[in-house]
MMTF fields as JSON, N, C-alpha, C and O atoms, coordinates in Angstrom:
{
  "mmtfVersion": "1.0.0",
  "mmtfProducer": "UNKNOWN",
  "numBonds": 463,
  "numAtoms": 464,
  "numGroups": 116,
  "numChains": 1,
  "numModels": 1,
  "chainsPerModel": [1],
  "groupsPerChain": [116],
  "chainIdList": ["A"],
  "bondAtomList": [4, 2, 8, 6, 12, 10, 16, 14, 20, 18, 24, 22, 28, 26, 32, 30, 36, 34, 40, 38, 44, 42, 48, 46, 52, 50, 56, 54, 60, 58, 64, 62, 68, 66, 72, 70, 76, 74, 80, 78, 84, 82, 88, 86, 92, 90, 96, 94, 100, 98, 104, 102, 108, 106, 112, 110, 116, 114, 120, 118, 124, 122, 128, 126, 132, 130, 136, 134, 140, 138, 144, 142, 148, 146, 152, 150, 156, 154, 160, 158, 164, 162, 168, 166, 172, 170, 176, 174, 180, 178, 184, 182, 188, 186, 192, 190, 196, 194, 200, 198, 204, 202, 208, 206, 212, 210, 216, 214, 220, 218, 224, 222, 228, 226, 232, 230, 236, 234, 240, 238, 244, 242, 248, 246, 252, 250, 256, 254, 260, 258, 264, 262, 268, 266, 272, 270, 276, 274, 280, 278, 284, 282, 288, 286, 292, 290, 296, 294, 300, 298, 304, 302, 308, 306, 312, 310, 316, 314, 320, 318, 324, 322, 328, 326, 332, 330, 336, 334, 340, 338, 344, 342, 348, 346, 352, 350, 356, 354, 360, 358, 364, 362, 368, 366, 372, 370, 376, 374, 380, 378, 384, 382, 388, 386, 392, 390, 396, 394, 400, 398, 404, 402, 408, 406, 412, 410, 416, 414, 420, 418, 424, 422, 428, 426, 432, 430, 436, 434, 440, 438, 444, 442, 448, 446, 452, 450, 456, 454, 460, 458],
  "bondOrderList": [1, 1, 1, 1, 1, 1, 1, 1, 1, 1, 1, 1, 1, 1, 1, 1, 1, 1, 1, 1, 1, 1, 1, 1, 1, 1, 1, 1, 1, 1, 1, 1, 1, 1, 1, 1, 1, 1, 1, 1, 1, 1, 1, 1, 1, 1, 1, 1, 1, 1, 1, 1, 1, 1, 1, 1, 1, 1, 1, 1, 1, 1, 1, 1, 1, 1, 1, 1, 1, 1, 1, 1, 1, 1, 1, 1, 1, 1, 1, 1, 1, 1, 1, 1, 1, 1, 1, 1, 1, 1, 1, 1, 1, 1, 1, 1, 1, 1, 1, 1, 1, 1, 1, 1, 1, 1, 1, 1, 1, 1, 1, 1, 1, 1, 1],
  "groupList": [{"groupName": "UNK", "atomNameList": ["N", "CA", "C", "O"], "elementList": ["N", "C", "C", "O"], "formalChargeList": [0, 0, 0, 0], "bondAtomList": [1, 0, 2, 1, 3, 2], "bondOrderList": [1, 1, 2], "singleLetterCode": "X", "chemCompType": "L-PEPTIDE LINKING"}],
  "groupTypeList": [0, 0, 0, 0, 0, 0, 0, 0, 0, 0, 0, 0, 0, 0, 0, 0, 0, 0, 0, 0, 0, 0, 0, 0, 0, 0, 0, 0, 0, 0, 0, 0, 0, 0, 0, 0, 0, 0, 0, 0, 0, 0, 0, 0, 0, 0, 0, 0, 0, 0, 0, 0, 0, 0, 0, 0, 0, 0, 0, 0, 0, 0, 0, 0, 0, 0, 0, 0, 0, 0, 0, 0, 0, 0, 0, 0, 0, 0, 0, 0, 0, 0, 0, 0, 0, 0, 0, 0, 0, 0, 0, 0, 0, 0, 0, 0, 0, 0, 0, 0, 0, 0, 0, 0, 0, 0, 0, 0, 0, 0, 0, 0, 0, 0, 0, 0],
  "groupIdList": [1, 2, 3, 4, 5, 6, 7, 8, 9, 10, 11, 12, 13, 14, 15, 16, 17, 18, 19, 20, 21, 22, 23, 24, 25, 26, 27, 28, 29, 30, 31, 32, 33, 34, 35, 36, 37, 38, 39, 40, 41, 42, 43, 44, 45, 46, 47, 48, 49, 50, 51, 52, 53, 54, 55, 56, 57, 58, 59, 60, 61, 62, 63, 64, 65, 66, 67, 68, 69, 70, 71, 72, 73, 74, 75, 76, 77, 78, 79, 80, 81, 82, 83, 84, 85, 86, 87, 88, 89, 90, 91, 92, 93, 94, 95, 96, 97, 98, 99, 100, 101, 102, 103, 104, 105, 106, 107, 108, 109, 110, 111, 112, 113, 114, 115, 116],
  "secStructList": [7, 7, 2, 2, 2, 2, 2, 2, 2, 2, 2, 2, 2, 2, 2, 2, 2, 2, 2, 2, 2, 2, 2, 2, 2, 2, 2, 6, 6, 6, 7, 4, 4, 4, 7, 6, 6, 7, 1, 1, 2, 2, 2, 2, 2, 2, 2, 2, 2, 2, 2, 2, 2, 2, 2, 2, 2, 2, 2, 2, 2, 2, 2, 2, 2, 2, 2, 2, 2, 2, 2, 2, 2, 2, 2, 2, 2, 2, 2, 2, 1, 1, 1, 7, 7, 2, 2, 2, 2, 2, 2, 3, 3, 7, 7, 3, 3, 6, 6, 3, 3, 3, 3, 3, 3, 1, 1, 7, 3, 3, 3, 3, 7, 6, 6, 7],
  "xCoordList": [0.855, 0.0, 0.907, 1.756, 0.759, 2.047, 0.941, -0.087, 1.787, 1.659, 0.303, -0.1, -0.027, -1.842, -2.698, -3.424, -2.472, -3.414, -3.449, -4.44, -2.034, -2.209, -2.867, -3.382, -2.497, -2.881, -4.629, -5.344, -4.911, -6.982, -7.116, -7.981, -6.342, -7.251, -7.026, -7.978, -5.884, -5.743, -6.652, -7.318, -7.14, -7.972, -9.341, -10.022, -9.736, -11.308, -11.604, -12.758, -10.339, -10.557, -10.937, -12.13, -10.441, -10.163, -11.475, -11.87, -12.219, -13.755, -14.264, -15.114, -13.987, -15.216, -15.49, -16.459, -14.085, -14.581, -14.882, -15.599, -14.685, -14.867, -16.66, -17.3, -17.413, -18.711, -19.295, -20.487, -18.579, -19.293, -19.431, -20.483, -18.278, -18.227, -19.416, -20.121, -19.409, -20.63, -21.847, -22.407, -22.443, -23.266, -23.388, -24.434, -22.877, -23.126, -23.508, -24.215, -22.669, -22.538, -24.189, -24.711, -25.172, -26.04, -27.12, -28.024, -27.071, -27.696, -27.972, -29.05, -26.703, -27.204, -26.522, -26.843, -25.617, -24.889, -23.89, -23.707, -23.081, -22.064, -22.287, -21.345, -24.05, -24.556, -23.786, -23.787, -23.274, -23.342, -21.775, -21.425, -21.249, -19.371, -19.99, -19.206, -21.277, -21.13, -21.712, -21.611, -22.533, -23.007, -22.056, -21.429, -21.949, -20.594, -20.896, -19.817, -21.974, -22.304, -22.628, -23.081, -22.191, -22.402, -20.957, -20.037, -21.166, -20.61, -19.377, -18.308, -19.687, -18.024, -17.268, -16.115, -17.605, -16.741, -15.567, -14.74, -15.383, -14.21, -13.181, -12.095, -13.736, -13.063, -12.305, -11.285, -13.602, -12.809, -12.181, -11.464, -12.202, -10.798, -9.678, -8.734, -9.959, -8.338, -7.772, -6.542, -8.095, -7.589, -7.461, -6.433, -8.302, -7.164, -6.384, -5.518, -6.374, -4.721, -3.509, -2.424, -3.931, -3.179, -2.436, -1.266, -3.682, -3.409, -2.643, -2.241, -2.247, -1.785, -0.303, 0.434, 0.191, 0.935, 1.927, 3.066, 1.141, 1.157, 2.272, 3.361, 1.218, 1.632, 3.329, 4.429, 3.108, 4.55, 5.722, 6.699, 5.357, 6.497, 6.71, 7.796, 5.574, 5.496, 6.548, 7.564, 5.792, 7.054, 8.107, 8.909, 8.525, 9.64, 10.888, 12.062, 10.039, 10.961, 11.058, 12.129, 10.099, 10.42, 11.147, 11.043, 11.509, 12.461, 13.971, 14.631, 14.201, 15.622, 15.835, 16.948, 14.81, 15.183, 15.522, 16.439, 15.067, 15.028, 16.545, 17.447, 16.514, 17.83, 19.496, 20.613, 18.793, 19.933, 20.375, 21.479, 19.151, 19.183, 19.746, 20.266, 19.653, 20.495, 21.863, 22.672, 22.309, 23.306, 24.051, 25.088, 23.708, 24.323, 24.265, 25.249, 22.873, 23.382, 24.686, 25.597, 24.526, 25.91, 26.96, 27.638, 27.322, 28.802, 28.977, 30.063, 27.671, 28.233, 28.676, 29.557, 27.738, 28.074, 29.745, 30.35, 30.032, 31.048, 31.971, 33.073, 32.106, 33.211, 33.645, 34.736, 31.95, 32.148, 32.666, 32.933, 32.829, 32.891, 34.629, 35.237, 35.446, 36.979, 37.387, 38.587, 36.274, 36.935, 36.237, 35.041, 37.127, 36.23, 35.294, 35.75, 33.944, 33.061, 33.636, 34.494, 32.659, 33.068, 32.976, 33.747, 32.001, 32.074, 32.761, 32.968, 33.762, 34.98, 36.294, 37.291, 35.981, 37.473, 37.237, 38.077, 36.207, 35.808, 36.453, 37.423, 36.178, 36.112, 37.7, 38.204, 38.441, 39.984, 40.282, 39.618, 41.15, 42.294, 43.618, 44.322, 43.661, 45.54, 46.578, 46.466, 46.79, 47.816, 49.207, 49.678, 50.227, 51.758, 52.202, 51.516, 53.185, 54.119, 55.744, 56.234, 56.644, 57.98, 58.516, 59.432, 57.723, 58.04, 56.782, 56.453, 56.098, 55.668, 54.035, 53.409, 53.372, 51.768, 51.226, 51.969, 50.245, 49.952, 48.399, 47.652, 47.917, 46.245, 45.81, 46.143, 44.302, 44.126, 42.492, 42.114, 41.619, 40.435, 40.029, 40.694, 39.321, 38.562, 38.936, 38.285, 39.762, 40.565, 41.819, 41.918, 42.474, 43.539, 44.738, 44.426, 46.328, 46.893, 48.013, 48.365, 48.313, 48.867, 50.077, 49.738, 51.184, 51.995, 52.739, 52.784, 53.144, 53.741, 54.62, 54.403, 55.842, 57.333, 57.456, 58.022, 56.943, 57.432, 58.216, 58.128, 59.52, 60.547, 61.794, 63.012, 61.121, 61.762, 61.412, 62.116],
  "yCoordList": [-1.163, 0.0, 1.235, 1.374, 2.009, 3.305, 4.611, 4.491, 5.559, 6.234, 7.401, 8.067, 7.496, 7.768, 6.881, 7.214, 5.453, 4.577, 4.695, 4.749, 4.702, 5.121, 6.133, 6.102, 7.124, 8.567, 8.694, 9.151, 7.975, 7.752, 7.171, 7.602, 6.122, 5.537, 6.099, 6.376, 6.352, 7.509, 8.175, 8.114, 9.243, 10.052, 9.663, 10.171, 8.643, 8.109, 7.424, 7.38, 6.696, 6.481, 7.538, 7.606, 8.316, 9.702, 10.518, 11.287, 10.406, 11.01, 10.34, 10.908, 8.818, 7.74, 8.321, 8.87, 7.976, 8.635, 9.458, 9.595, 10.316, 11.945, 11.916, 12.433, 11.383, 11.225, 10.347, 10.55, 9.104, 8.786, 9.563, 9.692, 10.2, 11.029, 12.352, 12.874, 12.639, 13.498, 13.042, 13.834, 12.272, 11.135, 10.914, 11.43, 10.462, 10.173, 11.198, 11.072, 12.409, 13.812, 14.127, 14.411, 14.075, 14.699, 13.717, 14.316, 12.574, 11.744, 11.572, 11.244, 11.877, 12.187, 11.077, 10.645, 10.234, 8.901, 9.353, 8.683, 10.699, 10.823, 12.124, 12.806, 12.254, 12.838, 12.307, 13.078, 11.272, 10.638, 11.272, 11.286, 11.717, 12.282, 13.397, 13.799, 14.12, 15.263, 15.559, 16.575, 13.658, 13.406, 12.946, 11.893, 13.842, 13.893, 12.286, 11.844, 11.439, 10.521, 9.17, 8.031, 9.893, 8.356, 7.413, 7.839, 5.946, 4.941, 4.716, 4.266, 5.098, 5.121, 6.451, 6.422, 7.484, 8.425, 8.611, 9.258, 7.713, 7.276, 7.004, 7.58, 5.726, 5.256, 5.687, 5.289, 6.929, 7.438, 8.389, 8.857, 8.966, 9.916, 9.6, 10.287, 8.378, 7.285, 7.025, 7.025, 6.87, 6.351, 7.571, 7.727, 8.743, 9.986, 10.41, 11.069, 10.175, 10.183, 9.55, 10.069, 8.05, 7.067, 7.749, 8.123, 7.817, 8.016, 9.358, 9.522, 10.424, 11.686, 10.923, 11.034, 10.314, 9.924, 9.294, 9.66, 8.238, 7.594, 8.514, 8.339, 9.383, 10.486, 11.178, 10.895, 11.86, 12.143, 11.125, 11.362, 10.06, 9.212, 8.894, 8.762, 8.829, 8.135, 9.321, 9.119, 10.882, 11.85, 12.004, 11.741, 12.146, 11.953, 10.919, 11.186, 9.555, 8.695, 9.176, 9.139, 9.665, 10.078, 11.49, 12.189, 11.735, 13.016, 12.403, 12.583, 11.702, 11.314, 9.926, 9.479, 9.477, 8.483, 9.637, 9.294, 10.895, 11.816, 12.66, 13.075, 12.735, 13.364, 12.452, 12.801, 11.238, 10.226, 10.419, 10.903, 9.88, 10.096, 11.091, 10.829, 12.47, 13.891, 13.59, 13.694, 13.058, 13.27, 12.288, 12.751, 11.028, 9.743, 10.282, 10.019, 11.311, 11.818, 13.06, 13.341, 13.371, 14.701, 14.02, 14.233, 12.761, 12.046, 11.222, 10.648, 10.915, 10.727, 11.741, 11.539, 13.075, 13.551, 14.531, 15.213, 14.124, 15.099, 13.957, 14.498, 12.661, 11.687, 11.696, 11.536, 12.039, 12.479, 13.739, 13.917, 14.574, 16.341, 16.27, 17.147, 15.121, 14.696, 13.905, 13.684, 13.256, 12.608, 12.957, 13.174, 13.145, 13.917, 13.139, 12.119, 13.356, 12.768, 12.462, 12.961, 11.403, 10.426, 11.621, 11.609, 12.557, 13.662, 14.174, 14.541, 14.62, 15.457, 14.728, 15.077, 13.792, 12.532, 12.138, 11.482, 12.49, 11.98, 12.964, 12.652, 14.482, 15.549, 16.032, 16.35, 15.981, 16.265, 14.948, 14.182, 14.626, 12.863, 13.54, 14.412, 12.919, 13.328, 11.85, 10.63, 12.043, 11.186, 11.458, 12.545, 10.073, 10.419, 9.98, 9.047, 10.42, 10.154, 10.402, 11.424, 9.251, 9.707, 10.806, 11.621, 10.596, 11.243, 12.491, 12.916, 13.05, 14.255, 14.316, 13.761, 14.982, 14.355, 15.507, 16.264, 15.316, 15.508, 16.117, 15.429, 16.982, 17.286, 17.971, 19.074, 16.555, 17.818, 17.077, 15.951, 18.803, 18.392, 20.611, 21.645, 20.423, 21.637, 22.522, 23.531, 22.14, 22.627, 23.526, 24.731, 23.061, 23.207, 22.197, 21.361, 22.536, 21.248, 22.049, 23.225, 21.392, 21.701, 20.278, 19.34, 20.463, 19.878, 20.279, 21.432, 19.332, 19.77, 18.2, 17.059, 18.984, 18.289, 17.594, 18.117, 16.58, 16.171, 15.689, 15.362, 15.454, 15.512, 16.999, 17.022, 17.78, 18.38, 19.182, 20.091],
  "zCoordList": [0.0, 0.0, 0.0, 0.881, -0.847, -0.703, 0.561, 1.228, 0.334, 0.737, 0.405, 1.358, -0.295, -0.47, 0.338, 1.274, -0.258, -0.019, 1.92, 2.648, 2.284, 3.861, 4.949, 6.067, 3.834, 3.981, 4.177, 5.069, 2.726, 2.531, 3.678, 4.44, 4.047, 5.551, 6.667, 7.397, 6.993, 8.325, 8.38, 9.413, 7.127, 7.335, 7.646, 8.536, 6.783, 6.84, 8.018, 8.445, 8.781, 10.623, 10.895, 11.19, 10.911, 11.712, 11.402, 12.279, 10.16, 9.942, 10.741, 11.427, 11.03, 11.329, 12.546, 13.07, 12.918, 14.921, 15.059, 16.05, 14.461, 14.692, 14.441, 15.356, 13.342, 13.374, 14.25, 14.481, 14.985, 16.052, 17.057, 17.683, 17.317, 18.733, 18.399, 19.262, 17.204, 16.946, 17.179, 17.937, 16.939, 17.035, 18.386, 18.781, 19.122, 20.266, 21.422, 22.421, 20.833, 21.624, 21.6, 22.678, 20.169, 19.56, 20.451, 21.034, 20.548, 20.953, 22.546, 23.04, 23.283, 24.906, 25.056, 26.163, 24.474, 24.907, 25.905, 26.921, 25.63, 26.566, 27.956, 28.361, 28.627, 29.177, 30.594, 31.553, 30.689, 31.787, 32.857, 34.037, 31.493, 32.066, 32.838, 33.698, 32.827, 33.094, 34.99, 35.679, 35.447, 36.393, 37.246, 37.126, 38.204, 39.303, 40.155, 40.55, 40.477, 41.277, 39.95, 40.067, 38.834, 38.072, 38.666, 39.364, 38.082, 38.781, 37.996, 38.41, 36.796, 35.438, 35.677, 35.246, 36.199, 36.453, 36.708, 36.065, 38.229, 38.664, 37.961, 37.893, 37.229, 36.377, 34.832, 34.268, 34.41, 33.653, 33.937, 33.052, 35.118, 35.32, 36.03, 36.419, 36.14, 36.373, 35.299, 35.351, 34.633, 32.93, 32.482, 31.823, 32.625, 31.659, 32.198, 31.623, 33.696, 34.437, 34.059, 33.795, 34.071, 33.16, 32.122, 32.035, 31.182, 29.661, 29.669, 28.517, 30.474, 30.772, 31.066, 30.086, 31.979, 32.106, 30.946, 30.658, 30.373, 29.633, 28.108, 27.562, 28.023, 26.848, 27.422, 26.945, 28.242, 29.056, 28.572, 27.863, 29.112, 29.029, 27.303, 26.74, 26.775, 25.424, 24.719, 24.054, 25.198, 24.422, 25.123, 24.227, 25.703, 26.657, 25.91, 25.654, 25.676, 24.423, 23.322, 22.716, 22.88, 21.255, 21.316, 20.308, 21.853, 22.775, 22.331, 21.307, 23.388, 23.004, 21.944, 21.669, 21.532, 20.187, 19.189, 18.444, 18.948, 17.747, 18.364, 17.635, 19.512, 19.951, 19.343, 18.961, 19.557, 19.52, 18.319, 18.069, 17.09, 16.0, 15.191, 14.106, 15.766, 14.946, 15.134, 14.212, 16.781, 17.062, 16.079, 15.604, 15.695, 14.942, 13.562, 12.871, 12.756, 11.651, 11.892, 11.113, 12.611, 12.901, 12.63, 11.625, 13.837, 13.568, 12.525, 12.445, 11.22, 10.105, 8.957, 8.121, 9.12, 8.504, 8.593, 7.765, 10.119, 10.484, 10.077, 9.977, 9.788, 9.066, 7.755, 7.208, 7.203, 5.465, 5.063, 3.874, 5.845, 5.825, 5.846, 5.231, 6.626, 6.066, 5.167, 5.006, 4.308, 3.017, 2.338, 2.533, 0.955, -0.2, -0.834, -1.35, -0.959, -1.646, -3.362, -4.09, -3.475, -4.845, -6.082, -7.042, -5.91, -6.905, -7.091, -8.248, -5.793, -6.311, -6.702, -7.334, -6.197, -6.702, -8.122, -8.737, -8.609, -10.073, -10.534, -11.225, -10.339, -10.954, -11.208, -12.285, -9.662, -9.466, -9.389, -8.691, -9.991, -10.263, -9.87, -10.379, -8.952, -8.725, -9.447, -9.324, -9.61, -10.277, -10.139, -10.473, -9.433, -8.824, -10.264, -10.682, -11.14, -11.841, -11.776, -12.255, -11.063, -11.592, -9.974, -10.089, -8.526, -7.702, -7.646, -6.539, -8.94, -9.06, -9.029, -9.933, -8.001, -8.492, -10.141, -10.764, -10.317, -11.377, -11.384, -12.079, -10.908, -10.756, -11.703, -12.135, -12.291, -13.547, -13.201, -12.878, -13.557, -13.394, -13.616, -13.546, -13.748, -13.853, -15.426, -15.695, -16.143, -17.21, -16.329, -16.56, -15.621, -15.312, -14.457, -13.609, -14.959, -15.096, -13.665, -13.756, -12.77, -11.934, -11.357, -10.636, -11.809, -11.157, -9.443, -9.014, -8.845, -7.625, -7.553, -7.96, -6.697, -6.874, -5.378, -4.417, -5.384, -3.813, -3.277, -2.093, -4.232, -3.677, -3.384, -3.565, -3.025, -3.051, -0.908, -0.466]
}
């Protein structure tokens, strides 16, 4: 399934509930959160305690997995940032001949003497 096809259903969950919870709102199904001596009350404001918690910790991880993550792209990119990428080794060829290297790449020819 690519990435549309994921996208269409995320969203069309996301209508579904969203029209039940309308639905239910319209209907008087969820009258009962608002009765301080109903018997589920309790219970549901233990669980959005929970679920409060829950969230904390949940971002809290995705905190330092994404922290970890920059830091591991940084120390690759700070390894590649000392050797020259394959583009420029294509582009500049050094070549040793005879003691002497030989660099030619850009339309210009540059010798240098290293034995000297």
């Amino acid at each position: 399934m690519g990435r549309l096809g994921r996208r269409f259903w995320w969203l069309g969950g996301m209508a579904a509930v969203g029209l039940v919870l309308w639905g239910a709102w319209q209907l008087g199904a969820l009258n009962w959160l608002w009765e301080e001596n109903h018997p589920y009350r309790p219970v549901v404001e233990a669980l959005s305690w929970v679920a409060g918690i829950a969230g904390l910790i949940l971002g809290a991880i995705a905190l330092i997995v994404s922290l970890r993550q920059l830091q591991r792209e940084h120390r690759t990119e700070g390894g590649a940032a000392t050797r020259p990428a394959m583009e420029v080794a294509g582009k500049y060829t050094v070549e040793v001949r005879d003691g002497r290297g030989v660099q030619i790449g850009d339309h210009n020819t540059q010798t240098n003497h290293f034995d000297r």
